[in-house]
Amino acid sequence: LRNAEKELLPGFHQFEWQPALKNVSSSWDVGIIDGLSGWTTFVDDVPADTISRRFRYDVALVSALKDLEEDIMEGLKERGLDDSICTSGFTVVVKESCDGMGDVSEKHGSGPAVPEKAVRFSFTIMSISIRVEGEDDGITIFQEQKPNSELSCRPLCLMFVDESDHETLTAILGPVVAERKAMTESRLILSVGGLLRSFRFFFRGTGYDEKMVREMEGLEASGSTYVCTLCDSTRAEASQNMVLHSITRSHDENLERYEIWRSNPFSESADELRDRVKGVSAKPFMETQPTLDALHCDIGNATEFYKIFQDEIGEVYQKSNPSREERRRWRSTLDKQLRKKLKFKPVMRMNGNYARRLMTREAVEVVCELVPSEERREALRKLMDLYLQMKPVWRSTCPSRDCPDQLCQYSYNSQQFADLLSTTFKYRYDGKITNYLHKTLAHVPEIIERDGSIGAWASEGNESGNKLFRRFRKMNARQSKMF
């Protein structure tokens, strides 16, 4: 098993880069390395209060490609391509995900004291295509069928660090970013199917929740007036005009805006300056794709529906400012009803599974039993129906294949949904809207037109990997128990 394991772990296969990678060693037999290596400490630096382990990015990618060796050869054969001619022109598209994991404390481990929060960074090979002489478009020879499974999602870096600790996070991911940048400017030469072939890489950081995107791209936190990581809209604008926005933000623009924020070339006041840079207030350090994370979109919107349900039970549309006590009462009424009728256990924080079960027609019917007015019940049913028409579009791995009708109707449905919010539910959306509702209503069609899918690029695989990590960590904790 140990020997079999060596072949599967990075650091087993020989390869080279042309031109050689800038500032990255050319050795290929590198296994697990200390996540802090490549980080020079200065005398007055605080020693990093963390433990981190990672693979070198290029070595990990090679291992992943060798893992797909059979699929690549199979793909060439299926496309009727002669594999002895196809030695160059391969393009590999990689999805990157990164997520903080909250509390991973050992209940009784005797390990070193580290912050009891962890961050995992991982990647998935989404597709491999080849450009053949005389053809304009690449021919896809491999497409990941389960892009959101933990099986296709390969861990690159594990660190015990709080995702809000910007300095430590950037220090550890700094070398990863540098390796990734070097790889985009070079080609990998690797033996696949007995012949050396050359591969180019495209990296797309899409598996981040909004908190992480804002952290990586130097934007203000999620509660900011600048509600969106894709456009410059403010919360008030987004609640007035819910549907018509286009994607304008980009990593390069964020860098330019940070420069303006730092140097204030027009000597403006703090407020004017902030309006000029639209909420960029730290230096962006890692490029993320301006997209929407399907899993967190689901969770964010379910959280919002859960609150709407409470408000409707308490008929908030008739009252102003209900007391804390009343709100608590409505919440417990809702929880009891869901528990009794649908066997839902109340959760402290909304999670993916609860969100999936809450956003159904059954759940709405159960909630409607508690809503006094028939008119409001109808409105709730309509709201959920529209939502369920929209959801498959950004959940599906390939919407044009899986739900073409809903894709066509998306803009119409989102407009209807927005109208409903701004009239019937005006008490909640007067001058405010949640970040994910804004994205769901305003940006989905444009992202799908650009990328073909939103669901395929979600952070779900990485989140499932978190579950495995927790499990392994608990097992270790059990073994190191002190008697």
PDB file of C-alpha atoms in Angstrom, residues 137-357:
ATOM      1  CA  ASP A 137     -11.384  25.748 -31.954  1.00  0.00           C
ATOM      2  CA  GLY A 138      -9.891  23.339 -29.488  1.00  0.00           C
ATOM      3  CA  ILE A 139     -11.302  19.818 -29.361  1.00  0.00           C
ATOM      4  CA  THR A 140     -12.299  18.762 -25.845  1.00  0.00           C
ATOM      5  CA  ILE A 141     -10.820  15.371 -25.005  1.00  0.00           C
ATOM      6  CA  PHE A 142     -11.617  15.338 -21.294  1.00  0.00           C
ATOM      7  CA  GLN A 143     -14.449  16.953 -19.361  1.00  0.00           C
ATOM      8  CA  GLU A 144     -14.882  16.359 -15.621  1.00  0.00           C
ATOM      9  CA  GLN A 145     -18.313  14.749 -15.261  1.00  0.00           C
ATOM     10  CA  LYS A 146     -18.557  15.354 -11.516  1.00  0.00           C
ATOM     11  CA  PRO A 147     -16.883  18.717 -10.957  1.00  0.00           C
ATOM     12  CA  ASN A 148     -18.467  19.057  -7.518  1.00  0.00           C
ATOM     13  CA  SER A 149     -17.438  15.728  -6.074  1.00  0.00           C
ATOM     14  CA  GLU A 150     -14.742  15.547  -3.405  1.00  0.00           C
ATOM     15  CA  LEU A 151     -13.183  12.815  -5.570  1.00  0.00           C
ATOM     16  CA  SER A 152     -12.241  15.199  -8.373  1.00  0.00           C
ATOM     17  CA  CYS A 153     -11.187  17.950  -5.972  1.00  0.00           C
ATOM     18  CA  ARG A 154      -7.488  17.700  -5.111  1.00  0.00           C
ATOM     19  CA  PRO A 155      -6.147  19.314  -1.955  1.00  0.00           C
ATOM     20  CA  LEU A 156      -3.178  21.609  -2.473  1.00  0.00           C
ATOM     21  CA  CYS A 157      -2.720  23.325   0.849  1.00  0.00           C
ATOM     22  CA  LEU A 158      -3.989  22.833   4.395  1.00  0.00           C
ATOM     23  CA  MET A 159      -3.371  25.478   7.018  1.00  0.00           C
ATOM     24  CA  PHE A 160      -4.396  26.088  10.573  1.00  0.00           C
ATOM     25  CA  VAL A 161      -5.241  29.733  10.302  1.00  0.00           C
ATOM     26  CA  ASP A 162      -8.360  31.836  10.709  1.00  0.00           C
ATOM     27  CA  GLU A 163      -9.585  32.938   7.271  1.00  0.00           C
ATOM     28  CA  SER A 164     -10.044  36.442   8.710  1.00  0.00           C
ATOM     29  CA  ASP A 165      -6.352  36.653   9.589  1.00  0.00           C
ATOM     30  CA  HIS A 166      -5.378  38.382   6.364  1.00  0.00           C
ATOM     31  CA  GLU A 167      -1.628  38.572   7.054  1.00  0.00           C
ATOM     32  CA  THR A 168      -1.085  34.875   7.744  1.00  0.00           C
ATOM     33  CA  LEU A 169      -3.403  33.817   4.932  1.00  0.00           C
ATOM     34  CA  THR A 170      -1.578  35.960   2.379  1.00  0.00           C
ATOM     35  CA  ALA A 171       1.792  34.818   3.701  1.00  0.00           C
ATOM     36  CA  ILE A 172       0.927  31.168   3.137  1.00  0.00           C
ATOM     37  CA  LEU A 173      -0.936  31.549  -0.136  1.00  0.00           C
ATOM     38  CA  GLY A 174       1.677  34.010  -1.458  1.00  0.00           C
ATOM     39  CA  PRO A 175       3.997  31.270  -2.776  1.00  0.00           C
ATOM     40  CA  VAL A 176       0.993  29.412  -4.255  1.00  0.00           C
ATOM     41  CA  VAL A 177       0.000  32.564  -6.148  1.00  0.00           C
ATOM     42  CA  ALA A 178       3.589  33.030  -7.344  1.00  0.00           C
ATOM     43  CA  GLU A 179       3.794  29.429  -8.607  1.00  0.00           C
ATOM     44  CA  ARG A 180       0.476  29.775 -10.368  1.00  0.00           C
ATOM     45  CA  LYS A 181       1.565  32.999 -12.058  1.00  0.00           C
ATOM     46  CA  ALA A 182       4.809  31.364 -13.203  1.00  0.00           C
ATOM     47  CA  MET A 183       2.889  28.413 -14.676  1.00  0.00           C
ATOM     48  CA  THR A 184       0.595  30.602 -16.778  1.00  0.00           C
ATOM     49  CA  GLU A 185       3.677  31.935 -18.565  1.00  0.00           C
ATOM     50  CA  SER A 186       5.198  28.553 -19.343  1.00  0.00           C
ATOM     51  CA  ARG A 187       4.405  25.111 -20.798  1.00  0.00           C
ATOM     52  CA  LEU A 188       4.588  21.778 -19.004  1.00  0.00           C
ATOM     53  CA  ILE A 189       6.399  18.933 -20.765  1.00  0.00           C
ATOM     54  CA  LEU A 190       5.160  15.610 -19.410  1.00  0.00           C
ATOM     55  CA  SER A 191       5.128  12.036 -20.629  1.00  0.00           C
ATOM     56  CA  VAL A 192       1.528  10.911 -21.196  1.00  0.00           C
ATOM     57  CA  GLY A 193       0.809   7.595 -22.912  1.00  0.00           C
ATOM     58  CA  GLY A 194       4.511   7.016 -23.529  1.00  0.00           C
ATOM     59  CA  LEU A 195       5.187  10.288 -25.415  1.00  0.00           C
ATOM     60  CA  LEU A 196       6.247  13.726 -24.171  1.00  0.00           C
ATOM     61  CA  ARG A 197       3.413  16.204 -24.608  1.00  0.00           C
ATOM     62  CA  SER A 198       3.131  19.905 -23.815  1.00  0.00           C
ATOM     63  CA  PHE A 199       0.341  21.435 -21.714  1.00  0.00           C
ATOM     64  CA  ARG A 200      -0.748  25.003 -21.022  1.00  0.00           C
ATOM     65  CA  PHE A 201      -2.779  25.869 -17.937  1.00  0.00           C
ATOM     66  CA  PHE A 202      -5.663  28.258 -17.322  1.00  0.00           C
ATOM     67  CA  PHE A 203      -6.618  28.876 -13.703  1.00  0.00           C
ATOM     68  CA  ARG A 204     -10.079  30.012 -12.676  1.00  0.00           C
ATOM     69  CA  GLY A 205     -10.642  30.855  -9.024  1.00  0.00           C
ATOM     70  CA  THR A 206     -14.368  30.248  -8.724  1.00  0.00           C
ATOM     71  CA  GLY A 207     -14.811  28.039  -5.652  1.00  0.00           C
ATOM     72  CA  TYR A 208     -14.858  30.845  -3.115  1.00  0.00           C
ATOM     73  CA  ASP A 209     -17.727  32.060  -0.994  1.00  0.00           C
ATOM     74  CA  GLU A 210     -18.346  35.786  -0.962  1.00  0.00           C
ATOM     75  CA  LYS A 211     -16.378  36.350   2.242  1.00  0.00           C
ATOM     76  CA  MET A 212     -13.274  34.780   0.700  1.00  0.00           C
ATOM     77  CA  VAL A 213     -13.659  36.620  -2.621  1.00  0.00           C
ATOM     78  CA  ARG A 214     -13.838  39.929  -0.783  1.00  0.00           C
ATOM     79  CA  GLU A 215     -10.801  38.974   1.248  1.00  0.00           C
ATOM     80  CA  MET A 216      -8.756  37.954  -1.804  1.00  0.00           C
ATOM     81  CA  GLU A 217      -9.830  40.888  -3.977  1.00  0.00           C
ATOM     82  CA  GLY A 218      -9.377  43.620  -1.365  1.00  0.00           C
ATOM     83  CA  LEU A 219     -13.059  44.566  -1.120  1.00  0.00           C
ATOM     84  CA  GLU A 220     -14.859  45.649   2.036  1.00  0.00           C
ATOM     85  CA  ALA A 221     -16.637  42.932   4.056  1.00  0.00           C
ATOM     86  CA  SER A 222     -20.039  41.496   3.067  1.00  0.00           C
ATOM     87  CA  GLY A 223     -22.051  44.072   5.014  1.00  0.00           C
ATOM     88  CA  SER A 224     -20.622  46.910   2.899  1.00  0.00           C
ATOM     89  CA  THR A 225     -22.845  49.362   0.968  1.00  0.00           C
ATOM     90  CA  TYR A 226     -21.073  48.014  -2.103  1.00  0.00           C
ATOM     91  CA  VAL A 227     -23.232  44.955  -2.238  1.00  0.00           C
ATOM     92  CA  CYS A 228     -21.638  43.073  -5.117  1.00  0.00           C
ATOM     93  CA  THR A 229     -18.310  41.491  -6.041  1.00  0.00           C
ATOM     94  CA  LEU A 230     -19.234  41.651  -9.753  1.00  0.00           C
ATOM     95  CA  CYS A 231     -20.559  45.183 -10.230  1.00  0.00           C
ATOM     96  CA  ASP A 232     -20.252  48.589  -8.560  1.00  0.00           C
ATOM     97  CA  SER A 233     -23.857  48.813  -7.413  1.00  0.00           C
ATOM     98  CA  THR A 234     -24.661  50.044  -3.905  1.00  0.00           C
ATOM     99  CA  ARG A 235     -27.216  48.246  -1.755  1.00  0.00           C
ATOM    100  CA  ALA A 236     -29.789  51.012  -2.256  1.00  0.00           C
ATOM    101  CA  GLU A 237     -29.358  50.995  -6.056  1.00  0.00           C
ATOM    102  CA  ALA A 238     -29.555  47.207  -6.142  1.00  0.00           C
ATOM    103  CA  SER A 239     -32.861  47.257  -4.263  1.00  0.00           C
ATOM    104  CA  GLN A 240     -34.324  49.932  -6.584  1.00  0.00           C
ATOM    105  CA  ASN A 241     -33.168  48.282  -9.800  1.00  0.00           C
ATOM    106  CA  MET A 242     -32.966  44.588  -9.026  1.00  0.00           C
ATOM    107  CA  VAL A 243     -32.323  43.091 -12.446  1.00  0.00           C
ATOM    108  CA  LEU A 244     -30.407  45.360 -14.803  1.00  0.00           C
ATOM    109  CA  HIS A 245     -26.712  45.289 -13.930  1.00  0.00           C
ATOM    110  CA  SER A 246     -23.674  44.081 -15.820  1.00  0.00           C
ATOM    111  CA  ILE A 247     -20.423  42.604 -14.587  1.00  0.00           C
ATOM    112  CA  THR A 248     -17.763  45.314 -14.457  1.00  0.00           C
ATOM    113  CA  ARG A 249     -15.352  44.409 -11.679  1.00  0.00           C
ATOM    114  CA  SER A 250     -12.078  42.599 -12.395  1.00  0.00           C
ATOM    115  CA  HIS A 251      -8.857  41.806 -10.598  1.00  0.00           C
ATOM    116  CA  ASP A 252      -6.891  44.368 -12.611  1.00  0.00           C
ATOM    117  CA  GLU A 253      -9.441  47.083 -11.954  1.00  0.00           C
ATOM    118  CA  ASN A 254      -9.339  46.256  -8.238  1.00  0.00           C
ATOM    119  CA  LEU A 255      -5.543  46.678  -8.293  1.00  0.00           C
ATOM    120  CA  GLU A 256      -5.874  50.054 -10.043  1.00  0.00           C
ATOM    121  CA  ARG A 257      -8.515  51.159  -7.551  1.00  0.00           C
ATOM    122  CA  TYR A 258      -6.359  50.105  -4.635  1.00  0.00           C
ATOM    123  CA  GLU A 259      -3.580  52.302  -6.029  1.00  0.00           C
ATOM    124  CA  ILE A 260      -6.018  55.242  -6.128  1.00  0.00           C
ATOM    125  CA  TRP A 261      -7.228  54.435  -2.598  1.00  0.00           C
ATOM    126  CA  ARG A 262      -3.635  54.336  -1.370  1.00  0.00           C
ATOM    127  CA  SER A 263      -2.379  57.483  -3.076  1.00  0.00           C
ATOM    128  CA  ASN A 264      -5.597  59.580  -3.230  1.00  0.00           C
ATOM    129  CA  PRO A 265      -4.368  61.446  -6.357  1.00  0.00           C
ATOM    130  CA  PHE A 266      -7.291  63.891  -6.366  1.00  0.00           C
ATOM    131  CA  SER A 267      -6.976  64.785  -2.666  1.00  0.00           C
ATOM    132  CA  GLU A 268     -10.586  63.828  -1.970  1.00  0.00           C
ATOM    133  CA  SER A 269     -12.311  63.353   1.379  1.00  0.00           C
ATOM    134  CA  ALA A 270     -12.629  59.815   2.754  1.00  0.00           C
ATOM    135  CA  ASP A 271     -16.215  59.506   1.517  1.00  0.00           C
ATOM    136  CA  GLU A 272     -15.499  60.805  -1.980  1.00  0.00           C
ATOM    137  CA  LEU A 273     -12.473  58.563  -2.262  1.00  0.00           C
ATOM    138  CA  ARG A 274     -14.439  55.532  -1.134  1.00  0.00           C
ATOM    139  CA  ASP A 275     -17.099  56.302  -3.720  1.00  0.00           C
ATOM    140  CA  ARG A 276     -14.415  56.601  -6.405  1.00  0.00           C
ATOM    141  CA  VAL A 277     -12.908  53.183  -5.653  1.00  0.00           C
ATOM    142  CA  LYS A 278     -16.296  51.545  -4.940  1.00  0.00           C
ATOM    143  CA  GLY A 279     -15.277  49.817  -1.735  1.00  0.00           C
ATOM    144  CA  VAL A 280     -11.801  48.544  -2.660  1.00  0.00           C
ATOM    145  CA  SER A 281      -9.823  49.181   0.498  1.00  0.00           C
ATOM    146  CA  ALA A 282      -7.029  46.600   0.644  1.00  0.00           C
ATOM    147  CA  LYS A 283      -4.540  45.266  -1.852  1.00  0.00           C
ATOM    148  CA  PRO A 284      -6.012  42.394  -3.914  1.00  0.00           C
ATOM    149  CA  PHE A 285      -3.599  39.487  -3.740  1.00  0.00           C
ATOM    150  CA  MET A 286      -5.200  36.674  -5.693  1.00  0.00           C
ATOM    151  CA  GLU A 287      -7.209  36.749  -8.878  1.00  0.00           C
ATOM    152  CA  THR A 288     -10.698  35.282  -8.605  1.00  0.00           C
ATOM    153  CA  GLN A 289     -13.186  34.935 -11.458  1.00  0.00           C
ATOM    154  CA  PRO A 290     -16.117  37.333 -11.155  1.00  0.00           C
ATOM    155  CA  THR A 291     -18.814  34.691 -10.762  1.00  0.00           C
ATOM    156  CA  LEU A 292     -21.334  33.468  -8.228  1.00  0.00           C
ATOM    157  CA  ASP A 293     -20.857  30.460  -6.005  1.00  0.00           C
ATOM    158  CA  ALA A 294     -23.877  28.196  -6.481  1.00  0.00           C
ATOM    159  CA  LEU A 295     -23.678  26.497  -3.087  1.00  0.00           C
ATOM    160  CA  HIS A 296     -23.434  29.714  -1.079  1.00  0.00           C
ATOM    161  CA  CYS A 297     -26.040  31.335  -3.286  1.00  0.00           C
ATOM    162  CA  ASP A 298     -28.396  28.534  -2.311  1.00  0.00           C
ATOM    163  CA  ILE A 299     -27.561  28.947   1.367  1.00  0.00           C
ATOM    164  CA  GLY A 300     -27.802  32.756   1.291  1.00  0.00           C
ATOM    165  CA  ASN A 301     -31.167  32.744  -0.456  1.00  0.00           C
ATOM    166  CA  ALA A 302     -32.574  30.025   1.808  1.00  0.00           C
ATOM    167  CA  THR A 303     -31.557  32.122   4.820  1.00  0.00           C
ATOM    168  CA  GLU A 304     -33.493  35.007   3.339  1.00  0.00           C
ATOM    169  CA  PHE A 305     -36.597  32.877   2.636  1.00  0.00           C
ATOM    170  CA  TYR A 306     -36.414  31.552   6.198  1.00  0.00           C
ATOM    171  CA  LYS A 307     -36.601  35.163   7.414  1.00  0.00           C
ATOM    172  CA  ILE A 308     -39.425  36.016   5.015  1.00  0.00           C
ATOM    173  CA  PHE A 309     -41.368  33.018   6.381  1.00  0.00           C
ATOM    174  CA  GLN A 310     -40.963  34.355   9.924  1.00  0.00           C
ATOM    175  CA  ASP A 311     -42.055  37.826   8.856  1.00  0.00           C
ATOM    176  CA  GLU A 312     -45.131  36.437   7.118  1.00  0.00           C
ATOM    177  CA  ILE A 313     -46.114  34.360  10.154  1.00  0.00           C
ATOM    178  CA  GLY A 314     -45.945  37.571  12.190  1.00  0.00           C
ATOM    179  CA  GLU A 315     -47.679  39.647   9.453  1.00  0.00           C
ATOM    180  CA  VAL A 316     -44.875  42.220   9.524  1.00  0.00           C
ATOM    181  CA  TYR A 317     -46.272  43.883   6.397  1.00  0.00           C
ATOM    182  CA  GLN A 318     -48.944  45.441   8.641  1.00  0.00           C
ATOM    183  CA  LYS A 319     -46.747  46.507  11.553  1.00  0.00           C
ATOM    184  CA  SER A 320     -43.689  48.625  12.033  1.00  0.00           C
ATOM    185  CA  ASN A 321     -40.733  47.505  14.139  1.00  0.00           C
ATOM    186  CA  PRO A 322     -41.818  44.327  15.930  1.00  0.00           C
ATOM    187  CA  SER A 323     -39.999  43.638  19.201  1.00  0.00           C
ATOM    188  CA  ARG A 324     -37.230  41.090  19.647  1.00  0.00           C
ATOM    189  CA  GLU A 325     -39.566  38.922  21.717  1.00  0.00           C
ATOM    190  CA  GLU A 326     -42.176  38.787  18.958  1.00  0.00           C
ATOM    191  CA  ARG A 327     -39.553  37.866  16.370  1.00  0.00           C
ATOM    192  CA  ARG A 328     -38.259  35.094  18.597  1.00  0.00           C
ATOM    193  CA  ARG A 329     -41.783  33.764  18.979  1.00  0.00           C
ATOM    194  CA  TRP A 330     -42.341  33.657  15.206  1.00  0.00           C
ATOM    195  CA  ARG A 331     -39.073  31.884  14.702  1.00  0.00           C
ATOM    196  CA  SER A 332     -39.869  29.186  17.212  1.00  0.00           C
ATOM    197  CA  THR A 333     -43.362  28.784  15.700  1.00  0.00           C
ATOM    198  CA  LEU A 334     -41.765  28.255  12.277  1.00  0.00           C
ATOM    199  CA  ASP A 335     -39.172  25.806  13.650  1.00  0.00           C
ATOM    200  CA  LYS A 336     -41.832  23.789  15.472  1.00  0.00           C
ATOM    201  CA  GLN A 337     -44.043  23.588  12.393  1.00  0.00           C
ATOM    202  CA  LEU A 338     -41.166  22.506  10.131  1.00  0.00           C
ATOM    203  CA  ARG A 339     -40.106  19.947  12.699  1.00  0.00           C
ATOM    204  CA  LYS A 340     -43.592  18.543  13.163  1.00  0.00           C
ATOM    205  CA  LYS A 341     -44.593  18.368   9.505  1.00  0.00           C
ATOM    206  CA  LEU A 342     -41.278  17.815   7.683  1.00  0.00           C
ATOM    207  CA  LYS A 343     -38.999  16.474  10.419  1.00  0.00           C
ATOM    208  CA  PHE A 344     -36.550  19.428  10.053  1.00  0.00           C
ATOM    209  CA  LYS A 345     -34.121  19.800  12.922  1.00  0.00           C
ATOM    210  CA  PRO A 346     -33.574  23.522  13.606  1.00  0.00           C
ATOM    211  CA  VAL A 347     -30.019  24.563  12.672  1.00  0.00           C
ATOM    212  CA  MET A 348     -27.819  27.218  14.228  1.00  0.00           C
ATOM    213  CA  ARG A 349     -26.417  28.247  10.858  1.00  0.00           C
ATOM    214  CA  MET A 350     -28.036  27.525   7.526  1.00  0.00           C
ATOM    215  CA  ASN A 351     -26.237  24.753   5.652  1.00  0.00           C
ATOM    216  CA  GLY A 352     -26.522  23.299   2.144  1.00  0.00           C
ATOM    217  CA  ASN A 353     -28.717  20.355   3.102  1.00  0.00           C
ATOM    218  CA  TYR A 354     -31.189  22.433   5.097  1.00  0.00           C
ATOM    219  CA  ALA A 355     -31.301  24.978   2.273  1.00  0.00           C
ATOM    220  CA  ARG A 356     -32.122  22.285  -0.288  1.00  0.00           C
ATOM    221  CA  ARG A 357     -34.989  20.959   1.849  1.00  0.00           C
TER     222      ARG A 357
END
